[in-house]
PDB file of C-alpha atoms and ligand atoms in Angstrom:
ATOM      1  CA  UNK Z   1      31.588  -2.385 -30.204  1.00 47.00           C
ATOM      2  CA  UNK Z   2      33.132  -2.216 -33.589  1.00 51.00           C
ATOM      3  CA  UNK Z   3      32.084  -5.365 -36.073  1.00 56.00           C
ATOM      4  CA  UNK Z   4      34.105  -6.503 -38.885  1.00 48.00           C
ATOM      5  CA  UNK Z   5      31.986  -8.480 -42.157  1.00 48.00           C
ATOM      6  CA  UNK Z   6      33.389 -11.668 -42.252  1.00 47.00           C
ATOM      7  CA  UNK Z   7      31.793 -14.289 -44.759  1.00 46.00           C
ATOM      8  CA  UNK Z   8      30.329 -15.234 -47.251  1.00 46.00           C
ATOM      9  CA  UNK Z   9      26.474 -15.346 -47.587  1.00 50.00           C
ATOM     10  CA  UNK Z  10      25.205 -18.996 -48.526  1.00 52.00           C
ATOM     11  CA  UNK Z  11      24.979 -19.872 -51.867  1.00 48.00           C
ATOM     12  CA  UNK Z  12      20.829 -20.459 -53.775  1.00 48.00           C
ATOM     13  CA  UNK Z  13      20.523 -22.353 -56.133  1.00 45.00           C
ATOM     14  CA  UNK Z  14      19.231 -19.976 -59.366  1.00 48.00           C
ATOM     15  CA  UNK Z  15      15.696 -20.006 -58.654  1.00 45.00           C
ATOM     16  CA  UNK Z  16      16.345 -18.750 -55.095  1.00 45.00           C
ATOM     17  CA  UNK Z  17      18.121 -16.305 -56.988  1.00 46.00           C
ATOM     18  CA  UNK Z  18      16.103 -15.465 -59.041  1.00 45.00           C
ATOM     19  CA  UNK Z  19      12.975 -15.400 -56.645  1.00 45.00           C
ATOM     20  CA  UNK Z  20      15.726 -13.398 -54.013  1.00 43.00           C
ATOM     21  CA  UNK Z  21      16.298 -10.700 -56.579  1.00 45.00           C
ATOM     22  CA  UNK Z  22      12.495  -9.661 -55.811  1.00 60.00           C
ATOM     23  CA  UNK Z  23      13.364  -8.833 -52.363  1.00 78.00           C
ATOM     24  CA  UNK Z  24      12.853  -5.088 -52.273  1.00 91.00           C
ATOM     25  CA  UNK Z  25      12.142  -3.144 -49.347  1.00 97.00           C
ATOM     26  CA  UNK Z  26      10.551  -0.188 -49.646  1.00 97.00           C
ATOM     27  CA  UNK Z  27       9.118   0.631 -46.265  1.00 98.00           C
ATOM     28  CA  UNK Z  28       9.401   1.191 -42.819  1.00 98.00           C
ATOM     29  CA  UNK Z  29       7.606   1.373 -39.845  1.00 98.00           C
ATOM     30  CA  UNK Z  30       8.900   2.755 -36.755  1.00 98.00           C
ATOM     31  CA  UNK Z  31       8.053   2.323 -33.323  1.00 98.00           C
ATOM     32  CA  UNK Z  32       7.152   5.694 -31.655  1.00 97.00           C
ATOM     33  CA  UNK Z  33       4.455   5.309 -29.224  1.00 93.00           C
ATOM     34  CA  UNK Z  34       7.000   4.756 -26.073  1.00 88.00           C
ATOM     35  CA  UNK Z  35       6.612   6.475 -23.039  1.00 86.00           C
ATOM     36  CA  UNK Z  36      10.410   6.870 -22.446  1.00 85.00           C
ATOM     37  CA  UNK Z  37      10.582   7.067 -18.990  1.00 90.00           C
ATOM     38  CA  UNK Z  38      14.716   6.448 -18.698  1.00 92.00           C
ATOM     39  CA  UNK Z  39      14.350  10.108 -20.076  1.00 93.00           C
ATOM     40  CA  UNK Z  40      12.250  11.817 -16.748  1.00 94.00           C
ATOM     41  CA  UNK Z  41      11.683  14.974 -16.484  1.00 94.00           C
ATOM     42  CA  UNK Z  42      13.387  15.675 -20.166  1.00 92.00           C
ATOM     43  CA  UNK Z  43      10.540  13.857 -21.724  1.00 92.00           C
ATOM     44  CA  UNK Z  44       7.811  14.631 -19.244  1.00 92.00           C
ATOM     45  CA  UNK Z  45       6.411  16.591 -22.517  1.00 92.00           C
ATOM     46  CA  UNK Z  46       7.872  15.899 -25.502  1.00 94.00           C
ATOM     47  CA  UNK Z  47       8.380  12.543 -27.152  1.00 96.00           C
ATOM     48  CA  UNK Z  48      12.098  10.955 -25.942  1.00 96.00           C
ATOM     49  CA  UNK Z  49      12.363  10.170 -29.822  1.00 97.00           C
ATOM     50  CA  UNK Z  50      12.921  14.348 -30.969  1.00 97.00           C
ATOM     51  CA  UNK Z  51      16.248  14.143 -27.739  1.00 97.00           C
ATOM     52  CA  UNK Z  52      19.266  14.835 -30.143  1.00 97.00           C
ATOM     53  CA  UNK Z  53      21.980  13.130 -31.167  1.00 98.00           C
ATOM     54  CA  UNK Z  54      23.950  17.227 -31.685  1.00 97.00           C
ATOM     55  CA  UNK Z  55      21.440  18.746 -33.428  1.00 96.00           C
ATOM     56  CA  UNK Z  56      19.496  16.306 -35.076  1.00 97.00           C
ATOM     57  CA  UNK Z  57      16.571  14.555 -33.876  1.00 98.00           C
ATOM     58  CA  UNK Z  58      17.502  10.376 -32.876  1.00 98.00           C
ATOM     59  CA  UNK Z  59      14.191  10.004 -34.965  1.00 98.00           C
ATOM     60  CA  UNK Z  60      15.336  11.990 -38.220  1.00 98.00           C
ATOM     61  CA  UNK Z  61      18.265  10.241 -37.691  1.00 98.00           C
ATOM     62  CA  UNK Z  62      16.363   6.704 -38.658  1.00 98.00           C
ATOM     63  CA  UNK Z  63      14.293   8.362 -41.654  1.00 98.00           C
ATOM     64  CA  UNK Z  64      17.849   9.343 -43.171  1.00 97.00           C
ATOM     65  CA  UNK Z  65      19.314   6.035 -42.348  1.00 98.00           C
ATOM     66  CA  UNK Z  66      16.353   4.403 -44.118  1.00 98.00           C
ATOM     67  CA  UNK Z  67      15.801   6.790 -46.853  1.00 97.00           C
ATOM     68  CA  UNK Z  68      19.730   6.201 -47.551  1.00 97.00           C
ATOM     69  CA  UNK Z  69      18.837   2.116 -47.721  1.00 97.00           C
ATOM     70  CA  UNK Z  70      16.125   3.167 -50.406  1.00 97.00           C
ATOM     71  CA  UNK Z  71      12.833   3.472 -48.435  1.00 97.00           C
ATOM     72  CA  UNK Z  72       9.940   4.947 -49.704  1.00 97.00           C
ATOM     73  CA  UNK Z  73       7.047   5.244 -47.337  1.00 98.00           C
ATOM     74  CA  UNK Z  74       7.950   5.765 -43.923  1.00 98.00           C
ATOM     75  CA  UNK Z  75       5.124   4.042 -41.504  1.00 98.00           C
ATOM     76  CA  UNK Z  76       5.260   5.798 -37.905  1.00 98.00           C
ATOM     77  CA  UNK Z  77       3.638   3.802 -34.901  1.00 98.00           C
ATOM     78  CA  UNK Z  78       2.463   7.523 -32.557  1.00 97.00           C
ATOM     79  CA  UNK Z  79       0.232   7.416 -29.104  1.00 94.00           C
ATOM     80  CA  UNK Z  80      -0.205   9.786 -26.418  1.00 90.00           C
ATOM     81  CA  UNK Z  81       1.849  12.647 -26.561  1.00 90.00           C
ATOM     82  CA  UNK Z  82       4.327  12.539 -29.682  1.00 93.00           C
ATOM     83  CA  UNK Z  83       2.701  14.657 -32.415  1.00 94.00           C
ATOM     84  CA  UNK Z  84       6.160  16.900 -31.739  1.00 96.00           C
ATOM     85  CA  UNK Z  85       6.749  14.371 -34.303  1.00 96.00           C
ATOM     86  CA  UNK Z  86       4.256  14.609 -37.205  1.00 96.00           C
ATOM     87  CA  UNK Z  87       5.278  18.149 -36.537  1.00 95.00           C
ATOM     88  CA  UNK Z  88       8.830  18.100 -37.237  1.00 96.00           C
ATOM     89  CA  UNK Z  89       8.296  15.503 -40.477  1.00 95.00           C
ATOM     90  CA  UNK Z  90       5.999  18.322 -42.067  1.00 93.00           C
ATOM     91  CA  UNK Z  91       6.521  21.915 -43.457  1.00 92.00           C
ATOM     92  CA  UNK Z  92       7.239  24.379 -41.439  1.00 91.00           C
ATOM     93  CA  UNK Z  93       5.620  27.605 -43.763  1.00 92.00           C
ATOM     94  CA  UNK Z  94       6.149  30.645 -40.509  1.00 93.00           C
ATOM     95  CA  UNK Z  95       9.503  29.227 -40.137  1.00 94.00           C
ATOM     96  CA  UNK Z  96      10.456  29.050 -43.941  1.00 94.00           C
ATOM     97  CA  UNK Z  97       9.003  32.602 -44.245  1.00 95.00           C
ATOM     98  CA  UNK Z  98      11.021  34.101 -41.180  1.00 95.00           C
ATOM     99  CA  UNK Z  99      14.416  31.480 -42.631  1.00 94.00           C
ATOM    100  CA  UNK Z 100      14.095  33.698 -45.731  1.00 94.00           C
ATOM    101  CA  UNK Z 101      13.530  37.134 -44.914  1.00 95.00           C
ATOM    102  CA  UNK Z 102      16.358  37.176 -42.873  1.00 96.00           C
ATOM    103  CA  UNK Z 103      18.099  35.925 -45.656  1.00 95.00           C
ATOM    104  CA  UNK Z 104      18.894  32.081 -43.575  1.00 95.00           C
ATOM    105  CA  UNK Z 105      19.267  29.616 -46.350  1.00 93.00           C
ATOM    106  CA  UNK Z 106      21.233  27.202 -44.367  1.00 93.00           C
ATOM    107  CA  UNK Z 107      19.125  27.419 -41.573  1.00 94.00           C
ATOM    108  CA  UNK Z 108      16.780  26.812 -44.011  1.00 93.00           C
ATOM    109  CA  UNK Z 109      18.060  23.587 -45.555  1.00 92.00           C
ATOM    110  CA  UNK Z 110      18.171  22.537 -42.224  1.00 92.00           C
ATOM    111  CA  UNK Z 111      14.259  22.419 -41.671  1.00 91.00           C
ATOM    112  CA  UNK Z 112      13.489  20.655 -44.773  1.00 90.00           C
ATOM    113  CA  UNK Z 113      16.378  19.648 -47.080  1.00 90.00           C
ATOM    114  CA  UNK Z 114      15.017  15.990 -45.782  1.00 92.00           C
ATOM    115  CA  UNK Z 115      11.435  16.416 -45.502  1.00 93.00           C
ATOM    116  CA  UNK Z 116      10.454  12.944 -47.294  1.00 94.00           C
ATOM    117  CA  UNK Z 117       8.006  13.621 -50.083  1.00 93.00           C
ATOM    118  CA  UNK Z 118       4.373  14.659 -49.625  1.00 92.00           C
ATOM    119  CA  UNK Z 119       2.449  11.069 -49.168  1.00 94.00           C
ATOM    120  CA  UNK Z 120       5.367   9.470 -47.821  1.00 97.00           C
ATOM    121  CA  UNK Z 121       4.428   9.303 -44.420  1.00 97.00           C
ATOM    122  CA  UNK Z 122       1.495   7.254 -42.649  1.00 97.00           C
ATOM    123  CA  UNK Z 123       0.676   7.716 -39.078  1.00 97.00           C
ATOM    124  CA  UNK Z 124      -0.898   5.962 -37.001  1.00 97.00           C
ATOM    125  CA  UNK Z 125      -1.737   5.274 -33.386  1.00 96.00           C
ATOM    126  CA  UNK Z 126      -1.112   2.463 -31.144  1.00 96.00           C
ATOM    127  CA  UNK Z 127      -3.769   2.822 -28.178  1.00 93.00           C
ATOM    128  CA  UNK Z 128      -1.963   1.134 -25.690  1.00 92.00           C
ATOM    129  CA  UNK Z 129       1.559   0.878 -24.222  1.00 91.00           C
ATOM    130  CA  UNK Z 130       1.434  -3.152 -24.811  1.00 95.00           C
ATOM    131  CA  UNK Z 131       5.078  -3.721 -26.475  1.00 96.00           C
ATOM    132  CA  UNK Z 132       6.759  -3.662 -29.274  1.00 97.00           C
ATOM    133  CA  UNK Z 133       5.485  -6.715 -31.144  1.00 98.00           C
ATOM    134  CA  UNK Z 134       2.000  -5.178 -30.992  1.00 97.00           C
ATOM    135  CA  UNK Z 135       3.280  -1.540 -32.333  1.00 98.00           C
ATOM    136  CA  UNK Z 136       4.592  -3.300 -35.440  1.00 98.00           C
ATOM    137  CA  UNK Z 137       1.285  -5.545 -35.798  1.00 98.00           C
ATOM    138  CA  UNK Z 138      -0.262  -2.082 -35.745  1.00 98.00           C
ATOM    139  CA  UNK Z 139       1.083  -1.617 -38.696  1.00 98.00           C
ATOM    140  CA  UNK Z 140      -0.251  -4.171 -40.448  1.00 98.00           C
ATOM    141  CA  UNK Z 141      -2.926  -2.270 -42.837  1.00 98.00           C
ATOM    142  CA  UNK Z 142      -0.298   0.310 -43.777  1.00 98.00           C
ATOM    143  CA  UNK Z 143       2.654  -2.275 -44.749  1.00 98.00           C
ATOM    144  CA  UNK Z 144       0.204  -4.004 -46.567  1.00 97.00           C
ATOM    145  CA  UNK Z 145       1.929  -8.008 -47.840  1.00 96.00           C
ATOM    146  CA  UNK Z 146       5.601  -7.202 -48.562  1.00 97.00           C
ATOM    147  CA  UNK Z 147       8.663  -7.572 -46.721  1.00 98.00           C
ATOM    148  CA  UNK Z 148       9.268  -4.029 -44.446  1.00 98.00           C
ATOM    149  CA  UNK Z 149      11.868  -2.658 -42.571  1.00 98.00           C
ATOM    150  CA  UNK Z 150      11.558  -1.940 -38.237  1.00 98.00           C
ATOM    151  CA  UNK Z 151      14.046   1.202 -37.000  1.00 98.00           C
ATOM    152  CA  UNK Z 152      14.180   1.717 -33.252  1.00 98.00           C
ATOM    153  CA  UNK Z 153      14.951   4.862 -33.051  1.00 98.00           C
ATOM    154  CA  UNK Z 154      16.621   4.183 -29.231  1.00 96.00           C
ATOM    155  CA  UNK Z 155      18.972   2.082 -31.394  1.00 98.00           C
ATOM    156  CA  UNK Z 156      21.781   4.629 -33.410  1.00 98.00           C
ATOM    157  CA  UNK Z 157      24.370   2.584 -35.687  1.00 98.00           C
ATOM    158  CA  UNK Z 158      27.539   5.126 -36.969  1.00 98.00           C
ATOM    159  CA  UNK Z 159      28.212   3.226 -39.420  1.00 98.00           C
ATOM    160  CA  UNK Z 160      29.300   4.006 -43.772  1.00 97.00           C
ATOM    161  CA  UNK Z 161      27.426   2.225 -45.220  1.00 97.00           C
ATOM    162  CA  UNK Z 162      24.778   2.348 -42.790  1.00 98.00           C
ATOM    163  CA  UNK Z 163      23.120   0.024 -41.438  1.00 98.00           C
ATOM    164  CA  UNK Z 164      19.611  -1.191 -43.036  1.00 98.00           C
ATOM    165  CA  UNK Z 165      21.314   0.005 -46.247  1.00 98.00           C
ATOM    166  CA  UNK Z 166      23.772  -3.199 -45.038  1.00 98.00           C
ATOM    167  CA  UNK Z 167      20.556  -5.499 -44.282  1.00 98.00           C
ATOM    168  CA  UNK Z 168      19.221  -4.748 -47.232  1.00 98.00           C
ATOM    169  CA  UNK Z 169      21.582  -5.669 -49.407  1.00 97.00           C
ATOM    170  CA  UNK Z 170      21.780  -8.945 -47.688  1.00 97.00           C
ATOM    171  CA  UNK Z 171      18.391  -9.337 -47.887  1.00 97.00           C
ATOM    172  CA  UNK Z 172      18.395  -9.904 -51.682  1.00 95.00           C
ATOM    173  CA  UNK Z 173      20.177 -12.821 -51.209  1.00 94.00           C
ATOM    174  CA  UNK Z 174      18.293 -14.278 -47.990  1.00 95.00           C
ATOM    175  CA  UNK Z 175      14.460 -13.513 -48.315  1.00 96.00           C
ATOM    176  CA  UNK Z 176      12.439 -14.372 -44.861  1.00 96.00           C
ATOM    177  CA  UNK Z 177      13.306 -12.306 -41.481  1.00 97.00           C
ATOM    178  CA  UNK Z 178      16.580 -11.077 -41.005  1.00 98.00           C
ATOM    179  CA  UNK Z 179      17.738  -8.754 -37.801  1.00 98.00           C
ATOM    180  CA  UNK Z 180      20.955  -6.929 -37.408  1.00 98.00           C
ATOM    181  CA  UNK Z 181      23.185  -8.258 -34.197  1.00 98.00           C
ATOM    182  CA  UNK Z 182      25.841  -7.643 -32.456  1.00 98.00           C
ATOM    183  CA  UNK Z 183      27.991  -9.492 -29.386  1.00 97.00           C
ATOM    184  CA  UNK Z 184      27.346  -8.290 -25.763  1.00 97.00           C
ATOM    185  CA  UNK Z 185      28.848  -8.569 -22.878  1.00 97.00           C
ATOM    186  CA  UNK Z 186      27.318 -11.711 -20.926  1.00 96.00           C
ATOM    187  CA  UNK Z 187      25.906 -10.319 -18.117  1.00 96.00           C
ATOM    188  CA  UNK Z 188      23.930  -7.853 -19.818  1.00 96.00           C
ATOM    189  CA  UNK Z 189      22.401 -10.286 -22.104  1.00 97.00           C
ATOM    190  CA  UNK Z 190      19.276 -10.164 -20.233  1.00 97.00           C
ATOM    191  CA  UNK Z 191      18.458  -6.517 -21.933  1.00 96.00           C
ATOM    192  CA  UNK Z 192      18.298  -8.001 -25.961  1.00 97.00           C
ATOM    193  CA  UNK Z 193      16.826 -10.665 -28.364  1.00 97.00           C
ATOM    194  CA  UNK Z 194      18.984 -12.491 -28.066  1.00 98.00           C
ATOM    195  CA  UNK Z 195      19.819 -16.050 -30.758  1.00 98.00           C
ATOM    196  CA  UNK Z 196      20.397 -19.736 -30.103  1.00 97.00           C
ATOM    197  CA  UNK Z 197      22.679 -19.911 -33.528  1.00 97.00           C
ATOM    198  CA  UNK Z 198      22.957 -22.692 -35.815  1.00 96.00           C
ATOM    199  CA  UNK Z 199      25.276 -21.878 -37.821  1.00 96.00           C
ATOM    200  CA  UNK Z 200      27.362 -19.562 -38.322  1.00 96.00           C
ATOM    201  CA  UNK Z 201      28.957 -18.185 -41.517  1.00 95.00           C
ATOM    202  CA  UNK Z 202      30.757 -15.331 -40.671  1.00 93.00           C
ATOM    203  CA  UNK Z 203      28.546 -11.607 -40.925  1.00 96.00           C
ATOM    204  CA  UNK Z 204      25.526 -13.868 -41.377  1.00 97.00           C
ATOM    205  CA  UNK Z 205      24.547 -16.416 -39.184  1.00 98.00           C
ATOM    206  CA  UNK Z 206      20.778 -18.787 -39.136  1.00 97.00           C
ATOM    207  CA  UNK Z 207      19.001 -18.975 -35.928  1.00 96.00           C
ATOM    208  CA  UNK Z 208      17.457 -21.955 -34.354  1.00 96.00           C
ATOM    209  CA  UNK Z 209      15.994 -20.177 -31.927  1.00 96.00           C
ATOM    210  CA  UNK Z 210      15.379 -16.721 -30.015  1.00 96.00           C
ATOM    211  CA  UNK Z 211      14.408 -15.280 -26.412  1.00 97.00           C
ATOM    212  CA  UNK Z 212      13.146 -11.711 -25.340  1.00 96.00           C
ATOM    213  CA  UNK Z 213      15.303 -10.926 -22.611  1.00 97.00           C
ATOM    214  CA  UNK Z 214      16.898 -13.756 -21.759  1.00 97.00           C
ATOM    215  CA  UNK Z 215      17.463 -15.055 -18.127  1.00 97.00           C
ATOM    216  CA  UNK Z 216      22.020 -14.314 -17.775  1.00 96.00           C
ATOM    217  CA  UNK Z 217      22.972 -18.297 -16.886  1.00 96.00           C
ATOM    218  CA  UNK Z 218      20.388 -19.495 -19.248  1.00 95.00           C
ATOM    219  CA  UNK Z 219      20.781 -17.024 -23.026  1.00 97.00           C
ATOM    220  CA  UNK Z 220      21.875 -19.509 -25.647  1.00 97.00           C
ATOM    221  CA  UNK Z 221      24.343 -17.155 -26.812  1.00 97.00           C
ATOM    222  CA  UNK Z 222      25.691 -12.981 -25.815  1.00 97.00           C
ATOM    223  CA  UNK Z 223      25.007 -12.735 -30.000  1.00 98.00           C
ATOM    224  CA  UNK Z 224      21.879  -9.296 -29.171  1.00 98.00           C
ATOM    225  CA  UNK Z 225      19.307  -8.000 -31.653  1.00 98.00           C
ATOM    226  CA  UNK Z 226      19.421  -4.428 -32.061  1.00 98.00           C
ATOM    227  CA  UNK Z 227      16.880  -2.508 -33.258  1.00 98.00           C
ATOM    228  CA  UNK Z 228      16.826  -2.975 -37.166  1.00 98.00           C
ATOM    229  CA  UNK Z 229      14.441  -5.856 -38.438  1.00 98.00           C
ATOM    230  CA  UNK Z 230      13.240  -7.043 -42.193  1.00 98.00           C
ATOM    231  CA  UNK Z 231      10.612  -8.588 -41.775  1.00 98.00           C
ATOM    232  CA  UNK Z 232       8.224 -10.839 -43.925  1.00 97.00           C
ATOM    233  CA  UNK Z 233       4.810  -9.405 -43.801  1.00 97.00           C
ATOM    234  CA  UNK Z 234       3.398 -12.773 -42.302  1.00 97.00           C
ATOM    235  CA  UNK Z 235       4.497 -11.676 -39.425  1.00 98.00           C
ATOM    236  CA  UNK Z 236       1.040  -9.704 -38.588  1.00 98.00           C
ATOM    237  CA  UNK Z 237      -0.551 -12.916 -38.464  1.00 96.00           C
ATOM    238  CA  UNK Z 238       1.731 -14.494 -35.939  1.00 96.00           C
ATOM    239  CA  UNK Z 239       0.825 -11.253 -33.543  1.00 96.00           C
ATOM    240  CA  UNK Z 240      -2.619 -11.115 -34.160  1.00 94.00           C
ATOM    241  CA  UNK Z 241      -3.338 -12.522 -30.806  1.00 88.00           C
ATOM    242  CA  UNK Z 242      -0.138 -13.213 -29.474  1.00 91.00           C
ATOM    243  CA  UNK Z 243       0.507 -14.452 -26.337  1.00 92.00           C
ATOM    244  CA  UNK Z 244       2.077 -11.598 -23.413  1.00 93.00           C
ATOM    245  CA  UNK Z 245       5.686 -12.079 -23.083  1.00 93.00           C
ATOM    246  CA  UNK Z 246       8.875 -11.118 -21.079  1.00 93.00           C
ATOM    247  CA  UNK Z 247       8.134  -8.591 -19.306  1.00 92.00           C
ATOM    248  CA  UNK Z 248       4.289  -8.767 -19.794  1.00 94.00           C
ATOM    249  CA  UNK Z 249       4.652  -7.327 -22.873  1.00 95.00           C
ATOM    250  CA  UNK Z 250       3.680  -8.664 -26.175  1.00 96.00           C
ATOM    251  CA  UNK Z 251       7.052  -9.756 -28.185  1.00 97.00           C
ATOM    252  CA  UNK Z 252       8.210  -8.950 -32.237  1.00 97.00           C
ATOM    253  CA  UNK Z 253      10.923 -11.177 -30.738  1.00 97.00           C
ATOM    254  CA  UNK Z 254       8.854 -14.321 -29.712  1.00 97.00           C
ATOM    255  CA  UNK Z 255       6.621 -13.745 -33.129  1.00 97.00           C
ATOM    256  CA  UNK Z 256       9.766 -14.041 -34.731  1.00 97.00           C
ATOM    257  CA  UNK Z 257      10.121 -17.346 -32.839  1.00 97.00           C
ATOM    258  CA  UNK Z 258       6.717 -18.797 -33.834  1.00 96.00           C
ATOM    259  CA  UNK Z 259       7.938 -18.215 -37.745  1.00 96.00           C
ATOM    260  CA  UNK Z 260      11.088 -20.667 -37.066  1.00 96.00           C
ATOM    261  CA  UNK Z 261      10.835 -23.994 -38.894  1.00 92.00           C
ATOM    262  CA  UNK Z 262       8.028 -22.127 -41.680  1.00 94.00           C
ATOM    263  CA  UNK Z 263      10.977 -18.820 -42.681  1.00 95.00           C
ATOM    264  CA  UNK Z 264      14.136 -18.630 -42.329  1.00 95.00           C
ATOM    265  CA  UNK Z 265      15.647 -16.607 -39.453  1.00 97.00           C
ATOM    266  CA  UNK Z 266      19.069 -14.911 -39.677  1.00 98.00           C
ATOM    267  CA  UNK Z 267      20.869 -12.130 -38.141  1.00 98.00           C
ATOM    268  CA  UNK Z 268      23.390 -10.367 -39.583  1.00 98.00           C
ATOM    269  CA  UNK Z 269      26.846  -8.869 -38.171  1.00 98.00           C
ATOM    270  CA  UNK Z 270      26.698  -5.111 -38.987  1.00 98.00           C
ATOM    271  CA  UNK Z 271      29.568  -3.497 -39.400  1.00 97.00           C
ATOM    272  CA  UNK Z 272      29.254  -0.407 -37.477  1.00 98.00           C
ATOM    273  CA  UNK Z 273      28.561   0.583 -33.643  1.00 98.00           C
ATOM    274  CA  UNK Z 274      25.759   1.186 -32.449  1.00 98.00           C
ATOM    275  CA  UNK Z 275      24.270   3.715 -29.129  1.00 98.00           C
ATOM    276  CA  UNK Z 276      21.899   2.301 -27.069  1.00 97.00           C
ATOM    277  CA  UNK Z 277      20.139   5.859 -26.794  1.00 97.00           C
ATOM    278  CA  UNK Z 278      17.875   5.023 -24.826  1.00 94.00           C
ATOM    279  CA  UNK Z 279      19.735   5.402 -22.547  1.00 95.00           C
ATOM    280  CA  UNK Z 280      21.738   8.206 -20.449  1.00 96.00           C
ATOM    281  CA  UNK Z 281      25.233   7.363 -20.741  1.00 97.00           C
ATOM    282  CA  UNK Z 282      24.456   5.476 -23.958  1.00 97.00           C
ATOM    283  CA  UNK Z 283      22.706   8.985 -25.276  1.00 97.00           C
ATOM    284  CA  UNK Z 284      26.213  10.984 -24.337  1.00 98.00           C
ATOM    285  CA  UNK Z 285      27.957   8.808 -25.827  1.00 98.00           C
ATOM    286  CA  UNK Z 286      26.316   8.867 -28.885  1.00 98.00           C
ATOM    287  CA  UNK Z 287      26.808  13.294 -28.909  1.00 98.00           C
ATOM    288  CA  UNK Z 288      30.013  13.374 -28.538  1.00 98.00           C
ATOM    289  CA  UNK Z 289      31.533  10.442 -31.038  1.00 98.00           C
ATOM    290  CA  UNK Z 290      28.552  12.548 -33.582  1.00 98.00           C
ATOM    291  CA  UNK Z 291      30.261  15.588 -32.545  1.00 98.00           C
ATOM    292  CA  UNK Z 292      33.532  14.144 -32.535  1.00 98.00           C
ATOM    293  CA  UNK Z 293      33.040  13.215 -36.320  1.00 97.00           C
ATOM    294  CA  UNK Z 294      31.183  16.636 -37.157  1.00 97.00           C
ATOM    295  CA  UNK Z 295      34.230  18.589 -38.852  1.00 97.00           C
ATOM    296  CA  UNK Z 296      32.129  22.530 -37.545  1.00 96.00           C
ATOM    297  CA  UNK Z 297      32.486  21.247 -34.460  1.00 97.00           C
ATOM    298  CA  UNK Z 298      34.726  18.479 -33.987  1.00 97.00           C
ATOM    299  CA  UNK Z 299      38.451  20.340 -32.891  1.00 98.00           C
ATOM    300  CA  UNK Z 300      36.458  22.996 -29.790  1.00 98.00           C
ATOM    301  CA  UNK Z 301      34.613  19.417 -28.311  1.00 97.00           C
ATOM    302  CA  UNK Z 302      38.355  17.741 -28.527  1.00 97.00           C
ATOM    303  CA  UNK Z 303      39.924  20.352 -26.948  1.00 97.00           C
ATOM    304  CA  UNK Z 304      37.134  20.409 -24.532  1.00 97.00           C
ATOM    305  CA  UNK Z 305      37.098  16.500 -23.476  1.00 96.00           C
ATOM    306  CA  UNK Z 306      41.442  17.033 -23.443  1.00 97.00           C
ATOM    307  CA  UNK Z 307      40.454  18.924 -20.431  1.00 96.00           C
ATOM    308  CA  UNK Z 308      38.037  17.511 -19.246  1.00 95.00           C
ATOM    309  CA  UNK Z 309      40.101  14.196 -18.682  1.00 95.00           C
ATOM    310  CA  UNK Z 310      43.408  16.362 -18.027  1.00 95.00           C
ATOM    311  CA  UNK Z 311      41.104  17.108 -14.336  1.00 94.00           C
ATOM    312  CA  UNK Z 312      40.059  13.623 -13.961  1.00 88.00           C
TER     313      UNK Z 312
HETATM  314  C1  G1P N 401      14.433  -4.570 -27.924  1.00 60.75           C
HETATM  315  C2  G1P N 401      13.753  -5.591 -28.629  1.00 60.75           C
HETATM  316  C3  G1P N 401      14.551  -6.739 -28.308  1.00 60.75           C
HETATM  317  C4  G1P N 401      16.449  -5.891 -28.872  1.00 60.75           C
HETATM  318  C5  G1P N 401      15.873  -4.804 -28.270  1.00 60.75           C
HETATM  319  C6  G1P N 401      17.201  -3.638 -29.096  1.00 60.75           C
HETATM  320  O1  G1P N 401      14.114  -3.989 -26.457  1.00 60.75           O
HETATM  321  O2  G1P N 401      11.977  -5.961 -27.765  1.00 60.75           O
HETATM  322  O3  G1P N 401      14.595  -7.970 -28.650  1.00 60.75           O
HETATM  323  O4  G1P N 401      17.214  -6.696 -28.033  1.00 60.75           O
HETATM  324  O5  G1P N 401      14.673  -3.371 -28.160  1.00 60.75           O
HETATM  325  O6  G1P N 401      17.299  -2.547 -28.548  1.00 60.75           O
HETATM  326  P1  G1P N 401      13.137  -2.380 -26.134  1.00 60.75           P
HETATM  327  O7  G1P N 401      14.739  -2.098 -26.125  1.00 60.75           O
HETATM  328  O8  G1P N 401      12.297  -2.189 -26.574  1.00 60.75           O
HETATM  329  O9  G1P N 401      13.433  -3.613 -23.883  1.00 60.75           O
END
């Protein structure tokens, strides 16, 4: 679902404008500890975040989006069986030397060009799969006392400028807590965190309530959170000793809801299209669309799709 940005930002006093000028976001947290049961057997011995969209793992798409948004420190909250992610963001000398000996310069670029610089990546483990809120809380010491982004690699967004860049620009003006949102069909609201809208300014909305995975009948709206957040570090206080919520997990949405009233909460209708790569069909959809956007293969892929369509 494509969305477009429609409205001006809320007005701020001069003091607020000066204050918000310092709202820079330098760190991003990538919760990558999830089990990936929806993709078994593919994820039996491979992290779901390493599943490729065309030829790039989901987690690399996420890191590249963060880097484009000015993120300088990349914090992964991992779990058991996720070491392939650490290897992916490390240099691979054997492979590099082999490719060099064979004169494969394009392949060398493909394995090294996008690597974050030494010391800019940190890993911590979520020891138990207690939920997204708990995963974010596990990063508290690495984040410290500054605003930070959270990027869920499952949610792949095709956008220009990238989704997180749009959010960082907006956050400079809003501060508070900011999430990316999209309108979803009413029957799908129970898959998401959903906003109870206080004021709708077009591309930006302010929320007065938030519910994680509401029942279709009682959802406050169909405006759903997708996996992009810019959060105040005060969230860590709310996540400390947080109670289990929907699905028996410690939910980030519940901690955000608990901050309403003391920290403004905004949703940004970003300009772009989100693919749910935690879902098999969504993942296939992303692969087709991203392949079609690639000059090196779009003609061939278009031809294949045409042929398949003719047989349907
Ligand atoms: C998580 C969040 C939910 C959000 C969703 C976006 O849910 O808890 O609020 O709407 O990501 O993808 P999950 O998909 O991990 O169940």
